[in-house]
Coordinates of C-alpha atoms in Angstrom, one line a residue:
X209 CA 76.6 119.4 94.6
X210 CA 76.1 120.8 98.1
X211 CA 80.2 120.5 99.7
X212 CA 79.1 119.1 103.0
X213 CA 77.0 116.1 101.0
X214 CA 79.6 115.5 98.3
X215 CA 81.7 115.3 101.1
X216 CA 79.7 112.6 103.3
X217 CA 79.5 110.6 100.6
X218 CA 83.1 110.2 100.8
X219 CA 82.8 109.5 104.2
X220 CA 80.6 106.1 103.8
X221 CA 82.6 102.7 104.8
X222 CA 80.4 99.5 103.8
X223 CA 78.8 98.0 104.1
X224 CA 81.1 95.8 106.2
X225 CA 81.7 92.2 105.5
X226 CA 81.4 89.5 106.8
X227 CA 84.2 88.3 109.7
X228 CA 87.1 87.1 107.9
X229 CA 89.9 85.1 109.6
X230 CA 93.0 85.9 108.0
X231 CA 94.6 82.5 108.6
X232 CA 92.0 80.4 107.7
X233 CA 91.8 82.8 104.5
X234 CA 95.3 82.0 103.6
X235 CA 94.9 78.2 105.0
X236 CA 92.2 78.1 101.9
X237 CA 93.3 79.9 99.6
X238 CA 96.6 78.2 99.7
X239 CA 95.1 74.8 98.6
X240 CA 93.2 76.6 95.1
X241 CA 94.8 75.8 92.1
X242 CA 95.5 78.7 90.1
X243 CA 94.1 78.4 86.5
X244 CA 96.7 78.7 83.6
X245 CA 96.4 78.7 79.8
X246 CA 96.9 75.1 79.6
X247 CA 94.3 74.3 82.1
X248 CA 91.9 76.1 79.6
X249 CA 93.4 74.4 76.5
X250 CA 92.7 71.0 78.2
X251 CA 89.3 71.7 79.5
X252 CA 86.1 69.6 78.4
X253 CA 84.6 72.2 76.8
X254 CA 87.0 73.2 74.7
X255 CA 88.0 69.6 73.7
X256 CA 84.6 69.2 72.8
X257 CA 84.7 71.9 70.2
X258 CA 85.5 71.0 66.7
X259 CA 89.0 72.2 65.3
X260 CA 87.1 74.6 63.2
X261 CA 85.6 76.0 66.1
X262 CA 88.8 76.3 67.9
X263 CA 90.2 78.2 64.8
X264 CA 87.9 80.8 64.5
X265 CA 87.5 81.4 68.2
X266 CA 91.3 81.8 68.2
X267 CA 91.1 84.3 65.4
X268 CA 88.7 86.3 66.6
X269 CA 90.2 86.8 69.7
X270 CA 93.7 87.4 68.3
X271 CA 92.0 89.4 65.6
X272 CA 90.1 91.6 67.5
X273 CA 92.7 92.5 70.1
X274 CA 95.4 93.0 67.2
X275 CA 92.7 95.6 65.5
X276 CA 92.3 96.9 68.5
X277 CA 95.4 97.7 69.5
X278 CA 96.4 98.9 66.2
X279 CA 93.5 101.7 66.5
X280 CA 94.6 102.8 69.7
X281 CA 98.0 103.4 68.7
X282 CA 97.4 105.4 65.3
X283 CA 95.1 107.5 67.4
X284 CA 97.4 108.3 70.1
X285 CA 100.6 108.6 68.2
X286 CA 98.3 111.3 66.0
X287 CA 98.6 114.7 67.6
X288 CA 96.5 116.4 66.0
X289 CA 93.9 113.2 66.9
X290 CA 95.0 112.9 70.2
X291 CA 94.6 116.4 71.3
X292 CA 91.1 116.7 70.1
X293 CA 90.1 113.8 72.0
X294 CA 91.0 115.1 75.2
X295 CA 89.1 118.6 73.9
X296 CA 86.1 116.1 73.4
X297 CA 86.8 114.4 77.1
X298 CA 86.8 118.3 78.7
X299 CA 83.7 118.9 76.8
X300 CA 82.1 116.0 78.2
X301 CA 83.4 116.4 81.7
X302 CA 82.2 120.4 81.4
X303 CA 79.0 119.4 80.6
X304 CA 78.1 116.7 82.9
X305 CA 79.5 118.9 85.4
X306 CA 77.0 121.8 84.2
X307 CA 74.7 119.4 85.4
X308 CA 75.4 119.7 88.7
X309 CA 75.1 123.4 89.0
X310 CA 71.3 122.9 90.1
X311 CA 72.7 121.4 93.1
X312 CA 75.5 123.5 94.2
X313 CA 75.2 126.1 96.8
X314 CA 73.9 129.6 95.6
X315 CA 77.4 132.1 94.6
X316 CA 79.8 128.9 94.2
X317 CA 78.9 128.0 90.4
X318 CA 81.1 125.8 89.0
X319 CA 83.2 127.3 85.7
X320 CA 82.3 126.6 82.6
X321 CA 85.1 125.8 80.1
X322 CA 84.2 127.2 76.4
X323 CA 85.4 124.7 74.4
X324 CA 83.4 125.3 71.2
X325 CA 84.7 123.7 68.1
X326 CA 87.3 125.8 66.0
X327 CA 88.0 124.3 62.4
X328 CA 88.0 120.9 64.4
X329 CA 86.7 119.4 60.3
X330 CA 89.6 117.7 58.9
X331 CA 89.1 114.4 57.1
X332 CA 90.8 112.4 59.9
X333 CA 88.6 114.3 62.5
X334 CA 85.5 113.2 60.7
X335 CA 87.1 109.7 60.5
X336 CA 87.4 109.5 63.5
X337 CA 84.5 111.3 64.8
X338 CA 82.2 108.6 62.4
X339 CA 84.2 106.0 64.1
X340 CA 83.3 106.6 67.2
X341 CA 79.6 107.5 66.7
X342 CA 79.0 103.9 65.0
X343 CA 80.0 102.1 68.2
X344 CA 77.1 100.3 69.9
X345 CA 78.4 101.2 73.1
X346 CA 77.1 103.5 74.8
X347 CA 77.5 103.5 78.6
X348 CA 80.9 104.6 78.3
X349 CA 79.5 108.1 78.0
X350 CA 79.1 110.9 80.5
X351 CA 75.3 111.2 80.8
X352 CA 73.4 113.5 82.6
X353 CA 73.3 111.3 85.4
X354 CA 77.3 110.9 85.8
X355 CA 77.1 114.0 87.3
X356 CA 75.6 112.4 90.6
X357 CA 78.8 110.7 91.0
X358 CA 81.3 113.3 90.0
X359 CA 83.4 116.5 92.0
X360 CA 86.2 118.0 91.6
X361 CA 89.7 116.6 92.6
X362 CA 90.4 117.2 96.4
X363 CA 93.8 117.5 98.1
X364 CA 93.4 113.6 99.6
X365 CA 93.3 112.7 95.8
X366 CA 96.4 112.9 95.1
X367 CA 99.4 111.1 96.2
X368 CA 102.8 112.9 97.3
X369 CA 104.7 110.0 95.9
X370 CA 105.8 109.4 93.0
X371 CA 106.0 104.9 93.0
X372 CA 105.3 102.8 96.0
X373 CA 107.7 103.5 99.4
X374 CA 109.0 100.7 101.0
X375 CA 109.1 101.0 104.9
X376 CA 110.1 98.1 107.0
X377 CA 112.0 94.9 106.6
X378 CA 109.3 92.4 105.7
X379 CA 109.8 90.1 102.6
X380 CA 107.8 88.0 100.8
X381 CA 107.9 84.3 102.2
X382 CA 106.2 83.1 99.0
X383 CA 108.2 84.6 95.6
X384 CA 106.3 84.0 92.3
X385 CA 108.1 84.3 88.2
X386 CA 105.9 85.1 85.4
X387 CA 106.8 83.1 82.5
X388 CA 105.1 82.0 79.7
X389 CA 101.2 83.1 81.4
X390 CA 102.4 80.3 84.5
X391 CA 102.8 81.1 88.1
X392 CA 105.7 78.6 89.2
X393 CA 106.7 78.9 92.9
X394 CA 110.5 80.4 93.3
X395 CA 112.4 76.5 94.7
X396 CA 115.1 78.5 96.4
X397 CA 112.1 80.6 99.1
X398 CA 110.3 78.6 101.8
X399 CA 106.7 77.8 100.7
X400 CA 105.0 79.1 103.7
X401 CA 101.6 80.7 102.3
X402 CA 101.2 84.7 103.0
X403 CA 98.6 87.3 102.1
X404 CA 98.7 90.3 101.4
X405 CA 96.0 93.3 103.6
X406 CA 95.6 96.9 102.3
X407 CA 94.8 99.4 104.7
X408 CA 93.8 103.5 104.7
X409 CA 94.4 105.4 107.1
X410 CA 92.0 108.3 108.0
X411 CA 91.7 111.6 109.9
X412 CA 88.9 113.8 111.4
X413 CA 88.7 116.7 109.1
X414 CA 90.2 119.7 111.9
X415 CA 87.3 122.1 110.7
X416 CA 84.2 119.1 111.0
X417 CA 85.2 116.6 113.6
X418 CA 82.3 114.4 112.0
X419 CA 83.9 114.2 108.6
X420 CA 87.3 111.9 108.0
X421 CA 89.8 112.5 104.9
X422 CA 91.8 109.9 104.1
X423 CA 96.1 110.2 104.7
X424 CA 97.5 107.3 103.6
X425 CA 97.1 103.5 102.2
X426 CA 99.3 101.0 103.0
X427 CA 99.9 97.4 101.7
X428 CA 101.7 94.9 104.9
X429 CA 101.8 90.8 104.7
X430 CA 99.7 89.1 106.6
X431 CA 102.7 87.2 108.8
X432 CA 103.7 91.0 110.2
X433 CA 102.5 92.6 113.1
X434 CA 100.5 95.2 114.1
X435 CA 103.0 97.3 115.6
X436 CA 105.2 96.8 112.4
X437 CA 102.2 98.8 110.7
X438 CA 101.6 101.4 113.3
X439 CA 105.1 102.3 112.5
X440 CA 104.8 102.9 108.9
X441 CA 102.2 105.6 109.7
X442 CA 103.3 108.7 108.9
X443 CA 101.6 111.6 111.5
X444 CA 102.3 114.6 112.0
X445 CA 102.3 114.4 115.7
X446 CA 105.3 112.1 115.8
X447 CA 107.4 115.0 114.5
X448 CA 105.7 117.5 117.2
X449 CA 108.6 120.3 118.8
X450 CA 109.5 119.1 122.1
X451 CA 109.4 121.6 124.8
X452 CA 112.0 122.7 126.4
X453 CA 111.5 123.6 130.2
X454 CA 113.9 125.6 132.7
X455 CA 114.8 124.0 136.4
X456 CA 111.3 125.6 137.8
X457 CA 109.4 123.7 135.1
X458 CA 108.8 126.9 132.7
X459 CA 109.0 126.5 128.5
X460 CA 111.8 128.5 127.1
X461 CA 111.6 126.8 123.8
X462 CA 111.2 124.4 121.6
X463 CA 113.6 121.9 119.0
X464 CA 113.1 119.2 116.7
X465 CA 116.5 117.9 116.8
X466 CA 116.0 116.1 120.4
X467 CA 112.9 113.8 121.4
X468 CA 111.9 113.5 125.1
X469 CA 112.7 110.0 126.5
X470 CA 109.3 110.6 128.7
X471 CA 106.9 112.1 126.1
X472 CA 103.5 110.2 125.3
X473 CA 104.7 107.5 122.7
X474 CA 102.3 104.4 123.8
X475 CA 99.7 103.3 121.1
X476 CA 96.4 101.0 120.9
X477 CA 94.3 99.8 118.3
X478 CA 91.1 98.5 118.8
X479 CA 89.8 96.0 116.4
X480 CA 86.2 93.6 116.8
X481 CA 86.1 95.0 120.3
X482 CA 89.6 93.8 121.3
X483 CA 92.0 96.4 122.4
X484 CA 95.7 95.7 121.5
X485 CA 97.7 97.9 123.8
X486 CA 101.9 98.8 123.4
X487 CA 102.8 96.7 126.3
X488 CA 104.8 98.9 127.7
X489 CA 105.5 98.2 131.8
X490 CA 103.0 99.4 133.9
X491 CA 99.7 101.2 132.5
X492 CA 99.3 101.1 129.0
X493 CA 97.4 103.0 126.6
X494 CA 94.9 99.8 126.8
X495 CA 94.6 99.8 130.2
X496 CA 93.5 103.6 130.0
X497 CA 91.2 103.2 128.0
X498 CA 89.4 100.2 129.7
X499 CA 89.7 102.8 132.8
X500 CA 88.2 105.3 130.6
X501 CA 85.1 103.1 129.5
X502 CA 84.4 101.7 133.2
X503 CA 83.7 105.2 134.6
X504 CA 80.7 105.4 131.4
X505 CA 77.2 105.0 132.4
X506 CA 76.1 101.2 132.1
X507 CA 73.8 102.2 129.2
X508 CA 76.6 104.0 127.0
X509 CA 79.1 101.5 128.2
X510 CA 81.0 99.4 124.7
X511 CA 81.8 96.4 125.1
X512 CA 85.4 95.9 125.1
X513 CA 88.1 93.6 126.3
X514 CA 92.3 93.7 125.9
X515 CA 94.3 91.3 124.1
X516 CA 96.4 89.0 126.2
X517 CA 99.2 89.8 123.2
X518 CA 100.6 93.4 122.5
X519 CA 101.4 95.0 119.0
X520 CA 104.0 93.7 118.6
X521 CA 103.3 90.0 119.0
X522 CA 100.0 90.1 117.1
X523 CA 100.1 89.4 113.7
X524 CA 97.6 90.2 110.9
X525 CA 97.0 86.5 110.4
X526 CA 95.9 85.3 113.7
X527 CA 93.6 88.1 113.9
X528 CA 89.3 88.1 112.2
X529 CA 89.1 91.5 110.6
X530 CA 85.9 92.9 108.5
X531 CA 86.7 94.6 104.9
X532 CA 84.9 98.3 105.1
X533 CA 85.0 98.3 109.1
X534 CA 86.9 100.9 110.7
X535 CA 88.6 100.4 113.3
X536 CA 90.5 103.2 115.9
X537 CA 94.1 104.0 116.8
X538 CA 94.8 106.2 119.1
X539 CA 98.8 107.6 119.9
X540 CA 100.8 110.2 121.1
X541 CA 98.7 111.2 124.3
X542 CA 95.2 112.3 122.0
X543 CA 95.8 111.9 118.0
X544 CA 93.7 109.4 116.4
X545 CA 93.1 108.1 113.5
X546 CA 90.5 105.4 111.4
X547 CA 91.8 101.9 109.5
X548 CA 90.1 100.4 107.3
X549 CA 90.9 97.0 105.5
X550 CA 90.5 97.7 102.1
X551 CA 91.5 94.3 100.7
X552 CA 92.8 91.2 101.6
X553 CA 94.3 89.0 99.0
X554 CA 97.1 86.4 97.8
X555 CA 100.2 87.8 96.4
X556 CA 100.6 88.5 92.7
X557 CA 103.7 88.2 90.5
X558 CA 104.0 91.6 90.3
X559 CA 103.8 93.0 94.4
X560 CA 107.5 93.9 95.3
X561 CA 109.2 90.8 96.6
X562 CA 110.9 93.1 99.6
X563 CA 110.3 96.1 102.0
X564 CA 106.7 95.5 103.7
X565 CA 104.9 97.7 104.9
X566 CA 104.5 99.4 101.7
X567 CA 103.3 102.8 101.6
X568 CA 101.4 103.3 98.2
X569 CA 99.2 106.7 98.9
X570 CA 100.0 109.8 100.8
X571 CA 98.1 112.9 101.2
X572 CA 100.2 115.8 100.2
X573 CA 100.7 118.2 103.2
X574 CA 99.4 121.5 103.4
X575 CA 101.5 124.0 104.6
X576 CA 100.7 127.4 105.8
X577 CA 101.8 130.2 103.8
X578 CA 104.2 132.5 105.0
X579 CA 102.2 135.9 106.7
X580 CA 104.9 138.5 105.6
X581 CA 105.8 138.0 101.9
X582 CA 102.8 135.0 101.3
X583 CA 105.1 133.4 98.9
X584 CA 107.1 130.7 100.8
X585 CA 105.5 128.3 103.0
X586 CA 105.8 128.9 107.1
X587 CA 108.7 127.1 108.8
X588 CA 108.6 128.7 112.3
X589 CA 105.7 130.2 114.5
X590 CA 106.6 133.7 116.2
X591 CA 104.8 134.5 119.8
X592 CA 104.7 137.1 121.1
X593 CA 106.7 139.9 119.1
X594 CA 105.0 143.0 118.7
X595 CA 106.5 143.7 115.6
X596 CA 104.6 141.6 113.4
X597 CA 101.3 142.8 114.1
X598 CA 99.7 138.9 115.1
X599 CA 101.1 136.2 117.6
X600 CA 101.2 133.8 116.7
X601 CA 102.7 134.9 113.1
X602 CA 103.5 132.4 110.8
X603 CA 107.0 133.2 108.9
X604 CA 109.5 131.6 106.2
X605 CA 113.5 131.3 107.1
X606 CA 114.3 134.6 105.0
X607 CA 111.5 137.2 106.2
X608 CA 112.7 136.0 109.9
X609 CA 116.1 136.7 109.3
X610 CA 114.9 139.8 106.9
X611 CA 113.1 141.1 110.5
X612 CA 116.5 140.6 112.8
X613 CA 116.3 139.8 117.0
X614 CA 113.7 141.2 118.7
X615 CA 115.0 143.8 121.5
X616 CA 113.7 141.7 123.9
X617 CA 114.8 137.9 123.2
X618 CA 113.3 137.1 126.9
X619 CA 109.6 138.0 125.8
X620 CA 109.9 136.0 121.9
X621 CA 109.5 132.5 121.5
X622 CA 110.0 131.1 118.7
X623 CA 108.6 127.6 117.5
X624 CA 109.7 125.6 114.5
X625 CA 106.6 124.3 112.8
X626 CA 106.6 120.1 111.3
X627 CA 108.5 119.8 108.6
X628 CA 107.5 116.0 108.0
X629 CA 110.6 115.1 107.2
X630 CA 109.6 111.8 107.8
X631 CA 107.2 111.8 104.9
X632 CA 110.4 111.8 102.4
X633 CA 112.9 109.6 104.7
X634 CA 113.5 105.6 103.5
X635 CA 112.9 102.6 105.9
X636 CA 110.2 103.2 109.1
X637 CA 110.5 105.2 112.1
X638 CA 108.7 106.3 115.4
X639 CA 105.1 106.1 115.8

């Protein structure tokens, strides 16, 4: 598939939904009564049924998932079984992939796996092979169309952690116990109804302004605010190298170990055409931007008005939001970024009772490799030293110290490149 389509497509938000206000979601949602297996058991329907009926139904359904789950496991604890099901699974994928080829762009054919069969004809291969063929089913399959909606794995696919990172303080005002296929409301916890909203955050692709990749998802509760998810954002302009400037106002270097007190740190997010600014004293980033927008010609002038409340008295549950909409942040002085509400839904049993906002997906980071050896990634960016051949040169800790002072230290400035520490760091931090 041609890269720039395959990767619009990932680009596509919607189509929005309808307005959705959060507190009258939970208001509603807070009155339905959750279904249990004894609300079945005592339904009409099945008290109409005849105890016959009821036995065999029961049977079935116990039967089938027992038989079920007995296949499953003698096929996976198999080896010999297992391993030529994922063979088959590559095959598939290779060939529905093959598929695509007519669409890729001329010189970047995809590779071909040669997975041809190799004394693959044992009895329980055959078995098993039989088995599968005599299933009805067939949509489970990778047809030649599947390839229409298949590419290969991107960097923004995979997550950099391990299980879900909490990052702020917020707890669960409503705790539920499983027990016994029941929901039954924790005595000891106020009842106070919550939600939980799910969130990605998005970037503009550096290379293709017009194309976004997606950094991070995060789960918060409905009764937090916005600034206590603006915090939770890991970027990697909140771990920028602060300059350091001499009494006439020159740089002479730069360290990550001190933050300005003055530097850019004001936020806003706006959302349905509201603006919700930091509320810092003075100007805020919402009052820019209002600036901004009034100096537009009346024709390509938004609509757009600021909240009376800052983020940090504006909660997710006083606020109408639209699943599929993005909406934009913009902080520290020029780096913005895309939200979109993936979800918004009551709390189950199994979400953590503590630690909101959660951080469930981040982008792994790509760093720069090192320019001398190639090896290690960069950790510090060289300028101006005419022994490397490039400024600025990219170089790991040990082929800098490998290389030794320059003769002239007055001409060599040396800047230490993010290290997004924060990425790995417990609890929230700076925007």
């Amino acid at each position: 598939m041609n890269v720039d389509l395959s990767r619009a497509h990932d680009l596509f938000f919607g189509p929005p939904s309808e307005p959705i206000e959060v507190g009258k979601f939970i208001e509603e949602t807070a009155r339905i009564h959750a279904a249990t297996a004894e609300d079945v058991l005592t339904h009409p329907s099945w008290q109409e049924l005849s105890a016959e009926s009821r036995a065999a139904i029961e049977a079935e359904c116990s039967g089938s998932i027992a038989e079920l789950k007995t296949t499953i496991e003698d096929v996976w604890n198999n080896p010999m079984i297992s391993a030529h099901l994922y063979t088959k699974h590559d095959d598939a994928i290779s060939s529905a992939l093959g598929q695509a080829d007519g669409l890729a762009q001329k010189g970047r054919k995809r590779k071909r796996l040669d997975l041809a069969d190799q004394s693959r004809d044992t009895p329980e291969l055959q078995a098993l092979q039989e088995y599968l063929q005599s299933v009805p089913l067939r949509c489970w399959e990778f047809g030649k169309e599947s390839s229409l909606f298949m590419r290969t794995s991107r960097n923004s696919d995979f997550n950099a952690f391990r299980s879900v990172k909490k990052t702020g303080q917020g707890n669960l005002s409503r705790h539920y116990q499983l027990t016994d296929f029941s929901y039954d409301l924790n005595p000891e916890e106020p009842t106070t109804p919550d939600a939980l909203i799910t969130l990605t955050v998005y970037n503009r692709v550096p290379w293709v302004q017009s194309y976004l990749v997606r950094m991070s998802q995060h789960a918060v509760l409905a009764s937090q605010t916005l600034e206590d998810f603006m915090r939770s954002i890991l970027c990697d302009s909140s771990e920028m190298p602060v300059e350091e400037v001499d009494a006439e106002g020159d740089v002479t270097g730069y360290s990550l170990d001190t933050r300005s007190s003055d530097g850019e740190e004001g936020c806003l997010l706006l959302i349905e055409d509201v603006v919700y600014g930091d509320g810092r004293p003075g100007v805020d980033y919402a009052e820019k931007l209002l600036s901004h927008v009034s100096k537009l010609p009346q024709e390509k002038r938004p609509v757009i008005t600021k909240s009376s409340a800052a983020l940090g008295r504006t909660t997710f549950n006083s606020l109408t939001l639209r699943i599929n909409q993005p909406y934009w942040m913009l902080h520290q002085g020029n780096c913005e970024h895309f939200i979109v509400v993936d979800q918004i839904r009551l709390p189950h049993p199994s979400d953590p009772a503590s630690g909101y906002p959660l951080m469930l997906h981040l982008t792994p980071a790509l760093s720069e490799l090192c320019k001398a050896c190639s090896k290690a990634p960069a950790v510090i960016s060289v300028v101006g030293d005419i022994r490397l051949g490039e400024s600025p040169c990219l170089l790991c800790g040990p082929c800098w110290r490998s290389t030794g002072s320059p003769k002239d230290d007055g001409e060599v400035m040396v800047v230490p490149l993010v290290a997004h520490n924060r990425s790995w760091a417990e609890g929230g931090g700076r925007r």
